[in-house]
Coordinates of C-alpha atoms in Angstrom, one line a residue:
X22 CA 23.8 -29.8 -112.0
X23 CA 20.7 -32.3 -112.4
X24 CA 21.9 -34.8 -109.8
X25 CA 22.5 -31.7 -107.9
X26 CA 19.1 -31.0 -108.2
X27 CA 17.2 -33.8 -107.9
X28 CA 19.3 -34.5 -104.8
X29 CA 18.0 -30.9 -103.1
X30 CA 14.5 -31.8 -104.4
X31 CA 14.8 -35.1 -102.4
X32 CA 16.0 -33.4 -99.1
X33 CA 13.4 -30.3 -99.4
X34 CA 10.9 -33.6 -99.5
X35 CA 12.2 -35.3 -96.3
X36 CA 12.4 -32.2 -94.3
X37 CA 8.4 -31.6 -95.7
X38 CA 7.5 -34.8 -94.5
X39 CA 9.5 -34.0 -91.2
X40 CA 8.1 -30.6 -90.5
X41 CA 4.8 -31.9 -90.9
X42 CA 5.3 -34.1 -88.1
X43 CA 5.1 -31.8 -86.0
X44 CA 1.6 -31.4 -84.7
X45 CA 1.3 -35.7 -84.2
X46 CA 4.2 -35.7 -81.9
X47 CA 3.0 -33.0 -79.9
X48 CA -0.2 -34.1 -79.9
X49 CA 0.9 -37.7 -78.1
X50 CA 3.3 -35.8 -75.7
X51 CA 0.5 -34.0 -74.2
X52 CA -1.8 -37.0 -74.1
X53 CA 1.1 -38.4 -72.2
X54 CA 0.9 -35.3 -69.9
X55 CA -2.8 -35.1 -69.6
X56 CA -2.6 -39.4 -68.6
X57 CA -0.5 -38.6 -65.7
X58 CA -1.9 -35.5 -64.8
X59 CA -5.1 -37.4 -64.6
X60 CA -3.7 -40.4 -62.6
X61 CA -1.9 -37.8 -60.7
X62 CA -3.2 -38.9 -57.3
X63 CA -2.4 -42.2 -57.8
X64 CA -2.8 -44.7 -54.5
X65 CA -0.8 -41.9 -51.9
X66 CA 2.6 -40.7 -51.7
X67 CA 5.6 -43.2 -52.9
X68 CA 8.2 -43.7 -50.4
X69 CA 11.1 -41.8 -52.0
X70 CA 8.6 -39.2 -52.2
X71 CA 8.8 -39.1 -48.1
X72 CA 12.4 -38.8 -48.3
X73 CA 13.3 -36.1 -50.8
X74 CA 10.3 -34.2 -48.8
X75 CA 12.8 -34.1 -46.2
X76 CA 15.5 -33.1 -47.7
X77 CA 13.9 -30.4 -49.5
X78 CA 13.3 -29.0 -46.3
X79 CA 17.1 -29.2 -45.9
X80 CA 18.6 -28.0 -49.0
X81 CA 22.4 -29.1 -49.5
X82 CA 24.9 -29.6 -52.3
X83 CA 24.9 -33.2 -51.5
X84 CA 23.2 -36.0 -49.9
X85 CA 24.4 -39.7 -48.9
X86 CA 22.6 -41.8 -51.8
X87 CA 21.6 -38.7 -54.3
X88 CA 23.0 -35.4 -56.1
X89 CA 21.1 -31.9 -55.1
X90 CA 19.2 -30.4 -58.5
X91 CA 16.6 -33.0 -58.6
X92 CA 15.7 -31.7 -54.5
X93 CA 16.3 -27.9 -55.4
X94 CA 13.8 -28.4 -58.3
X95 CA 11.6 -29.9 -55.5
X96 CA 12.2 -27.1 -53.4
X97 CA 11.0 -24.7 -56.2
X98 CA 7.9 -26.5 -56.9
X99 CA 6.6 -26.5 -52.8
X100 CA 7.1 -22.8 -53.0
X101 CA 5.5 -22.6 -55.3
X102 CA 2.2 -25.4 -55.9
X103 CA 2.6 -26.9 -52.6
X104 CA 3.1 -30.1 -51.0
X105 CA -0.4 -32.1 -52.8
X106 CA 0.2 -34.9 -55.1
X107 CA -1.1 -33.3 -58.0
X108 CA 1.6 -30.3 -57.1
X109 CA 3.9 -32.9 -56.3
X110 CA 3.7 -35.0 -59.7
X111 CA 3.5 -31.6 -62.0
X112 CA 7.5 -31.8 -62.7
X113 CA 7.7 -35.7 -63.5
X114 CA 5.1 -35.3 -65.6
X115 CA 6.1 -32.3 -67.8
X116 CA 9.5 -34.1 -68.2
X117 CA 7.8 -37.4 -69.2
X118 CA 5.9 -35.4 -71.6
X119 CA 8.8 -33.9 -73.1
X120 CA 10.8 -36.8 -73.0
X121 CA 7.9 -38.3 -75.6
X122 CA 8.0 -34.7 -77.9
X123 CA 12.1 -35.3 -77.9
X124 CA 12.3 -39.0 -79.3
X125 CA 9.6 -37.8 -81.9
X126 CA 12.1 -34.2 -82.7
X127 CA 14.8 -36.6 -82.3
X128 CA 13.6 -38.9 -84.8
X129 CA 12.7 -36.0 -87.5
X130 CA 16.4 -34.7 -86.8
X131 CA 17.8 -38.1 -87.7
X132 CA 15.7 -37.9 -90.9
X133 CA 12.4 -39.4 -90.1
X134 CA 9.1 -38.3 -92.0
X135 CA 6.2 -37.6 -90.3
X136 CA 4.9 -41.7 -89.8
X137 CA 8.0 -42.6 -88.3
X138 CA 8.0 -39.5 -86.3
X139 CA 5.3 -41.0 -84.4
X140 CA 5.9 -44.1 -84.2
X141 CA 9.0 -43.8 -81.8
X142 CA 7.3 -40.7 -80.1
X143 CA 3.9 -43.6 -79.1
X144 CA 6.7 -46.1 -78.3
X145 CA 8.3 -43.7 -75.7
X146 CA 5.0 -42.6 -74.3
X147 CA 3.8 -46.7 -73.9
X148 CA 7.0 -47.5 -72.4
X149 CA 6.2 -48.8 -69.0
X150 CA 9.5 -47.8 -67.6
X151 CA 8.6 -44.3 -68.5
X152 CA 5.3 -44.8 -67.7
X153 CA 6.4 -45.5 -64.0
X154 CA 9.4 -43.0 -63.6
X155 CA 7.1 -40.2 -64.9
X156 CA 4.2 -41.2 -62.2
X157 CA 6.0 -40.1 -59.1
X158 CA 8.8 -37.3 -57.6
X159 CA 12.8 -38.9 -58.4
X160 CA 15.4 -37.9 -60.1
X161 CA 14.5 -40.7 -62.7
X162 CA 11.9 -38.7 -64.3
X163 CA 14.7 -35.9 -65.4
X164 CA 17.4 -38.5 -66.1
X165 CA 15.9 -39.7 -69.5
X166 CA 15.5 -36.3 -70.7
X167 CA 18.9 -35.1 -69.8
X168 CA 20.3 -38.4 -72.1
X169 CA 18.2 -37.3 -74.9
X170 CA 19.0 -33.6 -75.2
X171 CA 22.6 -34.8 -74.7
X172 CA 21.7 -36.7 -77.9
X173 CA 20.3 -34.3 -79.8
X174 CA 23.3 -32.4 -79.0
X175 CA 26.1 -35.3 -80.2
X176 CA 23.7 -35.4 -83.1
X177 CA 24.0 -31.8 -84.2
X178 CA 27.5 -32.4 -83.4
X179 CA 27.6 -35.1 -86.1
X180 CA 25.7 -33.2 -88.5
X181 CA 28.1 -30.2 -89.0
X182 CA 31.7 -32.1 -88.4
X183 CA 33.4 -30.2 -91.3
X184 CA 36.6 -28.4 -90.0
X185 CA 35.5 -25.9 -92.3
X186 CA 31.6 -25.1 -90.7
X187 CA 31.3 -26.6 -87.5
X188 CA 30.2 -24.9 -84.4
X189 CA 32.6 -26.2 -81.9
X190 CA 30.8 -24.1 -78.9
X191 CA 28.1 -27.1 -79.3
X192 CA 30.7 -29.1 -77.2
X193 CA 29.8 -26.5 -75.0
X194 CA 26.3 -27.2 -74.5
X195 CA 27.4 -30.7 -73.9
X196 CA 29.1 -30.0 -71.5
X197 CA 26.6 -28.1 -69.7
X198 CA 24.2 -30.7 -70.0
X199 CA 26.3 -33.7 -68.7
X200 CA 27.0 -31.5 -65.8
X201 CA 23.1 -31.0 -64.9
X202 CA 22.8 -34.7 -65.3
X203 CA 25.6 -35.4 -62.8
X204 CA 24.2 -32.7 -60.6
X205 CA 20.9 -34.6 -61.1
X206 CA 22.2 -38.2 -60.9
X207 CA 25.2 -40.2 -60.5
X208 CA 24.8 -42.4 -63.7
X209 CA 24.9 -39.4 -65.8
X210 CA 28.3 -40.8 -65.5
X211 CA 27.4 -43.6 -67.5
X212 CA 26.5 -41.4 -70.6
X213 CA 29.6 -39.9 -70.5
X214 CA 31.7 -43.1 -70.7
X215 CA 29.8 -44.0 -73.7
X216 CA 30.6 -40.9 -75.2
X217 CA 33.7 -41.1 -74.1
X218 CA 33.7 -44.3 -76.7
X219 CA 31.7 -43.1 -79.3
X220 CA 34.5 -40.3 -79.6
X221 CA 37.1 -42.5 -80.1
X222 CA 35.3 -44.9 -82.3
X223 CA 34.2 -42.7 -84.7
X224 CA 35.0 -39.7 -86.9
X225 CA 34.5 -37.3 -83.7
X226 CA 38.0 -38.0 -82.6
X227 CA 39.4 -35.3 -84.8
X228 CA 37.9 -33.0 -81.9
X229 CA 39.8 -35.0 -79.3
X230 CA 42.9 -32.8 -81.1
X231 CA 41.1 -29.4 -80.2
X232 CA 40.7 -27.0 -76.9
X233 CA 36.2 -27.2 -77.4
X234 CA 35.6 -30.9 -76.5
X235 CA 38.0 -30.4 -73.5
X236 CA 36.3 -27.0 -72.6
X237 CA 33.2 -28.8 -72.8
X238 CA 34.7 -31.6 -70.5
X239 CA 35.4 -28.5 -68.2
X240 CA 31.8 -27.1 -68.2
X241 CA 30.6 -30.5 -67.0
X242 CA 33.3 -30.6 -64.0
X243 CA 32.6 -27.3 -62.7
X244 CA 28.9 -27.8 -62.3
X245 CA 29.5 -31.3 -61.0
X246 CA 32.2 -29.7 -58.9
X247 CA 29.6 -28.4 -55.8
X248 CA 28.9 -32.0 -55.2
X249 CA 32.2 -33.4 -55.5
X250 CA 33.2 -30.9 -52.6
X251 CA 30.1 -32.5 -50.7
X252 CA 31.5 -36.0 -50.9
X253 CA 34.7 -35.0 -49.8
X254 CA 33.8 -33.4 -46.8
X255 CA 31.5 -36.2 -45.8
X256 CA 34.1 -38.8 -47.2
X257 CA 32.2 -39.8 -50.2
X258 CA 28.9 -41.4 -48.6
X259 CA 27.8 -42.3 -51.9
X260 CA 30.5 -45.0 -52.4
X261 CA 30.0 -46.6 -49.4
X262 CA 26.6 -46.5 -50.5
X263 CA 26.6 -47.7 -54.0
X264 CA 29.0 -50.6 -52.2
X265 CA 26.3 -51.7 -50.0
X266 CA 23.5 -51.2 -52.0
X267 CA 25.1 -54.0 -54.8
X268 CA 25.9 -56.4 -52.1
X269 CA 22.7 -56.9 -49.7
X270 CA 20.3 -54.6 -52.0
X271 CA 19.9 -55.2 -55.1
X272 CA 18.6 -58.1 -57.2
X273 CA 21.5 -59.9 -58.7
X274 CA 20.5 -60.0 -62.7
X275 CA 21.7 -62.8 -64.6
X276 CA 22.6 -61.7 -68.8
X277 CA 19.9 -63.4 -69.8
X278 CA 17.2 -61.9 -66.8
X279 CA 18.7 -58.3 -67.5
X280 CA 18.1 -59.0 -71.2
X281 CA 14.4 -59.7 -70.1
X282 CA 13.7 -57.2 -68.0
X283 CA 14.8 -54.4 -70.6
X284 CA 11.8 -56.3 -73.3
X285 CA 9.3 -55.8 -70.4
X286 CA 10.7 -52.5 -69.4
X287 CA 10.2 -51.0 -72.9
X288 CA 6.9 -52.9 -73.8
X289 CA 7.8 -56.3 -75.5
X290 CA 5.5 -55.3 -78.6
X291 CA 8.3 -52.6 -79.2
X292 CA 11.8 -54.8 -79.6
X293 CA 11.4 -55.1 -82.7
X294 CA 11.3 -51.2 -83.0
X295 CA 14.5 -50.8 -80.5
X296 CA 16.6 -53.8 -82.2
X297 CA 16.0 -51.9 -85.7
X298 CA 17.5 -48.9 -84.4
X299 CA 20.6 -51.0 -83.3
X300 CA 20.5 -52.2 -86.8
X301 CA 20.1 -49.0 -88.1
X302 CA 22.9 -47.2 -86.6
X303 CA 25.7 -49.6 -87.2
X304 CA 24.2 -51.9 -91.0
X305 CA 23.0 -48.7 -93.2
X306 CA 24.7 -46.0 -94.9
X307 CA 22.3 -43.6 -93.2
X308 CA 22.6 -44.4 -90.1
X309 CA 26.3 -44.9 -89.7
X310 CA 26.9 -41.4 -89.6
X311 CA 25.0 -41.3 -86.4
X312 CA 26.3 -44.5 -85.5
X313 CA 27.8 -42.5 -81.9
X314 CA 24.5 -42.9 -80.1
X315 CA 24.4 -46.9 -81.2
X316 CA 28.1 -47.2 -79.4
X317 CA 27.0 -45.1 -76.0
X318 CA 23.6 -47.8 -75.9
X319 CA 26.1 -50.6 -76.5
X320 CA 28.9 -49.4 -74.4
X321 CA 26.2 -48.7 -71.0
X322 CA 24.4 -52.2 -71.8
X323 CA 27.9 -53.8 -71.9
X324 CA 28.6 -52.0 -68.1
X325 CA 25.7 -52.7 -66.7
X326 CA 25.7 -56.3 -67.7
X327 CA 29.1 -56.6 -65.8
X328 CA 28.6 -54.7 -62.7
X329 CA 25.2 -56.7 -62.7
X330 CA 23.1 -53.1 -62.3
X331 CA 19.9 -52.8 -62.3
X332 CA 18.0 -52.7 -65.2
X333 CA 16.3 -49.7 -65.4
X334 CA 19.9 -47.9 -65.2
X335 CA 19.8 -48.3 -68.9
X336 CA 16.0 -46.8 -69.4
X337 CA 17.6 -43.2 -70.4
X338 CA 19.6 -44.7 -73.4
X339 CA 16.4 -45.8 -75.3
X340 CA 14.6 -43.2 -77.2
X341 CA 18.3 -42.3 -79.4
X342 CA 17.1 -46.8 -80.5
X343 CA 13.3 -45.7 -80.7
X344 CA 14.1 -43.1 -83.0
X345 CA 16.1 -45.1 -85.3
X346 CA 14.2 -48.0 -85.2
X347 CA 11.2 -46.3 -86.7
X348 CA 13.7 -44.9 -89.4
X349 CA 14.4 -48.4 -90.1
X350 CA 10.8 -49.5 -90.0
X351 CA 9.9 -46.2 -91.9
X352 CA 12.4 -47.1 -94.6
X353 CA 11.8 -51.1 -94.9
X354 CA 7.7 -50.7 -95.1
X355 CA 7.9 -48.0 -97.7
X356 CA 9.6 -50.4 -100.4
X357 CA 7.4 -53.6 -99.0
X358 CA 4.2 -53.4 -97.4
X359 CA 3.4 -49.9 -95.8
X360 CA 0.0 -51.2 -94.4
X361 CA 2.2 -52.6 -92.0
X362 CA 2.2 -49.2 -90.5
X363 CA -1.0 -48.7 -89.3
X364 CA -1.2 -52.6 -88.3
X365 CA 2.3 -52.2 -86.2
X366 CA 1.3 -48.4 -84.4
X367 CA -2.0 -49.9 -83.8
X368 CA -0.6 -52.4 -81.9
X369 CA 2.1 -50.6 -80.0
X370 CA -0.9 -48.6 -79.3
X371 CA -3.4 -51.6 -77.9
X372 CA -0.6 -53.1 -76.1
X373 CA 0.6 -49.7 -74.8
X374 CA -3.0 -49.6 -72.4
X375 CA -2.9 -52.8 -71.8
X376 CA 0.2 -52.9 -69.3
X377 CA -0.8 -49.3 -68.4
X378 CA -2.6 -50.5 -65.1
X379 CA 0.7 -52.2 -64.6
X380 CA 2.3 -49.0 -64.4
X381 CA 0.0 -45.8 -63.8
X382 CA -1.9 -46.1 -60.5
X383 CA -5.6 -46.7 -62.8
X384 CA -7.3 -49.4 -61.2
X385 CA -8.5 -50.1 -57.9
X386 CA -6.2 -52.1 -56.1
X387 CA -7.7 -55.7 -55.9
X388 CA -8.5 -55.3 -59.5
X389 CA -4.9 -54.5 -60.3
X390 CA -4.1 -57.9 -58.3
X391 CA -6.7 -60.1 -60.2
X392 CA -5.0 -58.1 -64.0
X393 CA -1.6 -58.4 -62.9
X394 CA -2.5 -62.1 -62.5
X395 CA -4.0 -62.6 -65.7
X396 CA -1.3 -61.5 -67.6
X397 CA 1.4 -63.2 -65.2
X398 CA 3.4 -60.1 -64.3
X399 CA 2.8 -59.5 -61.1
X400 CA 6.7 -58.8 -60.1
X401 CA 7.0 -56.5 -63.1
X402 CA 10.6 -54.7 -63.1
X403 CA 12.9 -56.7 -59.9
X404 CA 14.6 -54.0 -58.7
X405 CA 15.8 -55.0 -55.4
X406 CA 15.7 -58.5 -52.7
X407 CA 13.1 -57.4 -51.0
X408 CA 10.1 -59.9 -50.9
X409 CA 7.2 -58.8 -53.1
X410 CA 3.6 -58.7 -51.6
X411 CA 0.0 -58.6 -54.2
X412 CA 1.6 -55.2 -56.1
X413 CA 4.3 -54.5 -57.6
X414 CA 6.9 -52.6 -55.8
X415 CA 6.8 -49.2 -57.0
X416 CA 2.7 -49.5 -56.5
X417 CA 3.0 -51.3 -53.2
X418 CA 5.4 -48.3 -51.9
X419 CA 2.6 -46.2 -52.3
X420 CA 0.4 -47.9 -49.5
X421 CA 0.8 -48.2 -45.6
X422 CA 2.3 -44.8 -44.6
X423 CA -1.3 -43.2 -43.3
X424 CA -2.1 -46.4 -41.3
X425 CA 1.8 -46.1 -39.7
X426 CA 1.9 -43.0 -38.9
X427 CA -1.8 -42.8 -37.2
X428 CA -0.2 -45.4 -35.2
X429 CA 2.7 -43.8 -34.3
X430 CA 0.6 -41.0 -33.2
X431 CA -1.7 -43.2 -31.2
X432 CA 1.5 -44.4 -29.0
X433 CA 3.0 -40.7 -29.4
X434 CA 0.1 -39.1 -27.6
X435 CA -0.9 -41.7 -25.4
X436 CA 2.7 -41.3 -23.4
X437 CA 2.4 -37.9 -20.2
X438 CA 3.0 -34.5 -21.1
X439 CA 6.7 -35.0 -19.8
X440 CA 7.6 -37.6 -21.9
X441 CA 5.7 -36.4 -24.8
X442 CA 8.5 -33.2 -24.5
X443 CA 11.4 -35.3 -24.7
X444 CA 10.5 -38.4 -26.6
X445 CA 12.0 -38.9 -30.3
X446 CA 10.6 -41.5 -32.8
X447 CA 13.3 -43.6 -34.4
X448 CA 12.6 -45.4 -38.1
X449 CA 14.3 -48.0 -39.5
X450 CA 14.4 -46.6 -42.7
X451 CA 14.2 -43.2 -44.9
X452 CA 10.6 -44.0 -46.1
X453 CA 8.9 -44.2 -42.5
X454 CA 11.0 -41.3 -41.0
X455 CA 9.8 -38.9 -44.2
X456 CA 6.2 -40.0 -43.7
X457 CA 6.6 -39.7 -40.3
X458 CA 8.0 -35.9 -40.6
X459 CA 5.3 -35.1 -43.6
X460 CA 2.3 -36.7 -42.2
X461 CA 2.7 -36.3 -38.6
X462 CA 2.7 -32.6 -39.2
X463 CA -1.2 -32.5 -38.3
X464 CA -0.7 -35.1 -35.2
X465 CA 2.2 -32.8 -33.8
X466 CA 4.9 -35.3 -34.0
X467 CA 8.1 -34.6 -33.3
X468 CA 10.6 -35.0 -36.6
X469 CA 11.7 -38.5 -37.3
X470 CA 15.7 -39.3 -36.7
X471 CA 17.1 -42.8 -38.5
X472 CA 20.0 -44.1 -38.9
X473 CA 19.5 -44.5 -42.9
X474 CA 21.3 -42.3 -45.1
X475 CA 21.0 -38.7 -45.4
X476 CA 18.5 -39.4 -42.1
X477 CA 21.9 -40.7 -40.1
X478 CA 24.2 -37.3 -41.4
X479 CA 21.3 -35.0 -39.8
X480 CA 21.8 -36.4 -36.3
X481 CA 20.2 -37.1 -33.6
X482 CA 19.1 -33.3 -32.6
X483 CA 18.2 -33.1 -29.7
X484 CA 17.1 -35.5 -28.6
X485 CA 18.7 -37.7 -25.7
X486 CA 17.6 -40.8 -25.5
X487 CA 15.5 -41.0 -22.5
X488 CA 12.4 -41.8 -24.1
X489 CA 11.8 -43.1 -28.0
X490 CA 9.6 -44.7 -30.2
X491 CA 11.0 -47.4 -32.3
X492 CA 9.2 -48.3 -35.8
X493 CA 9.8 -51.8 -36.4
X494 CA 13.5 -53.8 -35.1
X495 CA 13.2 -56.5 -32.6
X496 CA 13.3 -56.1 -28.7
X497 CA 16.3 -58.0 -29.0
X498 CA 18.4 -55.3 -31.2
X499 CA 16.9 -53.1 -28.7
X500 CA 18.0 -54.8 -25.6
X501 CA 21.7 -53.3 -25.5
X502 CA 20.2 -49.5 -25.7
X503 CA 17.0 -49.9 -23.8
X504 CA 16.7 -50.3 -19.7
X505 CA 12.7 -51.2 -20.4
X506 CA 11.6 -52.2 -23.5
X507 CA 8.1 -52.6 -24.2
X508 CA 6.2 -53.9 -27.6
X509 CA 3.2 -51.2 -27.7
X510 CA 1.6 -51.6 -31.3
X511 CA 1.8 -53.2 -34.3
X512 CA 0.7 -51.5 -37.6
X513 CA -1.0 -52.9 -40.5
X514 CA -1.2 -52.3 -44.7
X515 CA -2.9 -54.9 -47.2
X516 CA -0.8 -53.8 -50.0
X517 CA 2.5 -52.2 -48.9
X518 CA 5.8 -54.0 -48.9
X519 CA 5.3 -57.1 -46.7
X520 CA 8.3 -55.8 -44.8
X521 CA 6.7 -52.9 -43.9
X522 CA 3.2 -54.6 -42.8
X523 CA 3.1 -55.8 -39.3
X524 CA 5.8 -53.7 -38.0
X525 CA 6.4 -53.6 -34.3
X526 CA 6.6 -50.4 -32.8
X527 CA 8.3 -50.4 -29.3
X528 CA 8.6 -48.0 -26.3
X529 CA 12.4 -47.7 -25.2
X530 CA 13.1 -45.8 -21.8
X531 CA 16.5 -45.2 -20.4
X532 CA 17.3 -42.5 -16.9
X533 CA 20.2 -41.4 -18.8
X534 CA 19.8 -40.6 -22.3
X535 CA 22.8 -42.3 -24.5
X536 CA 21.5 -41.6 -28.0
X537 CA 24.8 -39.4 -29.0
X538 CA 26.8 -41.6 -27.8
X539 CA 25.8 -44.4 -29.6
X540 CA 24.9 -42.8 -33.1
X541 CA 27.6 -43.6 -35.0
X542 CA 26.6 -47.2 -34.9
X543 CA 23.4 -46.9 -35.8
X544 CA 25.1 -45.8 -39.4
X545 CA 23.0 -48.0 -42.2
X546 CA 24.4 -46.4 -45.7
X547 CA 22.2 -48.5 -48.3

């Protein structure tokens, strides 16, 4: 009865220690809301931003190169804030905010007293990748907090596996929570592969012999189903993307560069914290209980170094490593040297705001270019092929789509009353044709059409041909469409996407429009 005892009088102590936690963990989750709610207005409106715009304003259960909730969610938020960035941002930013409040409750869940508590929920608010992902509109900023509740979930799972006392209906809320991710993006598949692993590789396979993991399963097809039924009846668009998108998009990641980029991506002051975790889950008698959420990182790492992803694909799968890395560090400074603690948070905390320009839209621009500079990270995260210009990419997306379209609308309203009626503006890509369609609203442009992804299944409209705009392409590509072309402008940006400065825009006239005719080939899934 006295081991009994003292054993309760331990546990009462950890969950003191975790309860008050509390307050610190909220407390940095809504710093982390206030920082982007303050940096909210950032340097304009990021490309993607444009594009899932547009397809707010046609709401389906599909589209070629993303799943619907993330663009209903959108929908919601116009009717009701509007279309400003502040309005825009308010979602991404709640979610980043509770992403940080999770890895701390995560990390109390898995044991953690109130220091440690802390620790992972500064290292998930400092994280650059989050940082980034929680600036701007995209799915992105959900997916993170869709792996982590899915972790809390598998951990509550873990906690009460006794035949005798579990809650198998928890297999349930899995389910449905996998299903939102799918609904929200595609590599919520990736998560569920882990799983999948985890299961079988660890005590949870008993369930594998009952009807609630399998229901579970079922919850998560039958909200994914909606969007299944999409890709079918478009003949799965996002394959062909994905296809094209890993053989002329994106950047082709060595081991050792994909390594890399995940120590810049999480801040390379917190490795240390993320390796512990790794350590924690599968080298201590605590943590091996838990040790499911150690497989799913390893198993999605293991993927994505094979199908050569990119690297922030594996971004969600952190904070379950944060929060058992600052177990571990909780655990190894209390028996050693527990000033440690402040030295190591203090750090995290200094090196956290010092790649924060690098990530939050805080400086002017030419400053940014002179810091990036200093510290020698001006690429940042490599995403994609595309040549970098001064910024990195997800800053440099922000610039250039004012100066384009007040351009466009130079050459738009300089053409008769006649042609004006009948004249469409083509874009080469998604990001011009939805600034094109959001900021040449007040310039009374016509709606963009594109041949690039969900832009190409919308169609031409109307429009036939006989007069059109063309942002960027050559006179040459134009040649076999055209009867007259004719280079009319060229737009300008200082700090966009060198592909996207100096673009040509051309006037194309045929008699006879042909533009149905030839849409099909102007098909650029990618």
């Amino acid at each position: 009865m006295q081991s009994v005892s003292a054993r309760d009088g331990q546990t009462a102590s950890v969950e003191r220690a975790s309860t008050r936690g509390v307050p610190w963990v909220a407390g940095v989750a809504l710093v982390t809301f206030l920082l982007h709610g303050l940096t909210s207005g950032g340097y304009g409106y990021f490309r993607d931003e444009f594009y899932y715009l547009a397809c707010s304003d046609r709401l389906a259960a599909g589209y070629v190169d993303h799943p619907p909730l993330s663009i209903w969610l959108l929908a919601g938020s116009r009717w009701l804030l509007g279309d400003s960035l502040p309005a825009l941002h308010l979602l991404p930013a709640l979610a980043t905010a509770l992403l940080v409040w999770l890895t701390g409750h995560l990390t109390r869940v898995l044991g953690g007293g109130r220091w440690a508590q802390s620790l992972a929920a500064v290292a998930a608010a400092v994280a650059p990748v989050y940082l980034v992902v929680g600036n701007f509109y995209s799915m992105n900023a959900f997916e993170p907090l869709l792996w982590t509740v899915g972790a809390l979930i598998v951990v509550h799972i873990m906690q009460t596996d006794d035949p005798q006392t579990d809650d198998p209906r928890w297999w349930l809320a899995l389910g449905l929570v996998i299903g939102l991710g799918l609904e929200n993006k595609h590599s919520m598949l990736f998560f569920g592969l882990g799983l999948s692993v985890a299961v079988v590789a660890t005590p949870l396979r008993r369930h594998l012999l009952g009807r609630w993991v399998w229901l579970g399963a079922l919850v998560a097809l039958v909200l994914f189903l909606p969007n299944l039924l999409w890709q079918f009846r478009h003949g799965f668009p996002t394959l062909e993307f994905m296809r094209n998108a890993q053989l002329f998009k994106n950047a082709a990641l060595s081991p050792a560069q994909f390594v890399g980029q995940q120590i810049l991506m999480l801040h390379p002051l917190a490795l240390p914290l993320w390796l512990a975790g790794l350590y924690w889950y599968f080298a201590t008698p605590a943590g091996r209980r838990y040790r499911a959420l150690g497989w799913i990182y390893l198993v999605v790492f293991a993927l994505l170094v094979l199908q050569r992803g990119k690297a922030y694909y594996l971004a969600p799968a952190y904070p379950p490593l944060l929060a058992a890395g600052a177990i571990a560090i909780a655990a190894w400074t209390e028996r050693r040297a527990r000033w440690l603690r402040s030295a190591y948070l203090a750090l995290l905390l200094a090196g956290g705001i010092a790649l924060a320009p690098l990530a939050l839209p805080i400086l002017p621009a030419d400053i940014l270019v002179r810091y990036a500079r200093a510290l020698g990270v001006q690429e940042g995260v490599k995403a994609e092929t595309a040549e970098l210009g001064q910024l990195p990419q997800h800053f440099a997306d922000m610039f250039g789509w004012s100066e384009m379209v007040d351009t466009v609308a130079e050459v738009f309203n300089r053409l008769p009353l006649e042609d004006r009626a009948r004249c469409a503006i083509y874009a080469q890509n998604y990001g011009e044709a939805g600034a094109i369609d959001f900021l040449g609203r007040p310039h009374g442009l016509p709606h963009a059409i594109s041949g690039h992804n969900n832009y190409w299944l919308w169609g031409p409209g109307n429009f036939t041909g006989e007069v059109v705009i063309v942002v960027g392409g050559s006179a040459a590509d134009l040649a076999g469409f055209c009867e007259t072309v004719e280079q009319v402008a060229v737009t300008h940006c200082r700090y966009c996407m060198p592909f996207e400065n100096n673009r040509p825009i051309f006037l194309c006239r045929n008699r006879q429009g042909r533009l149905q005719q030839i849409w099909a080939q102007l098909k650029r899934y990618i």
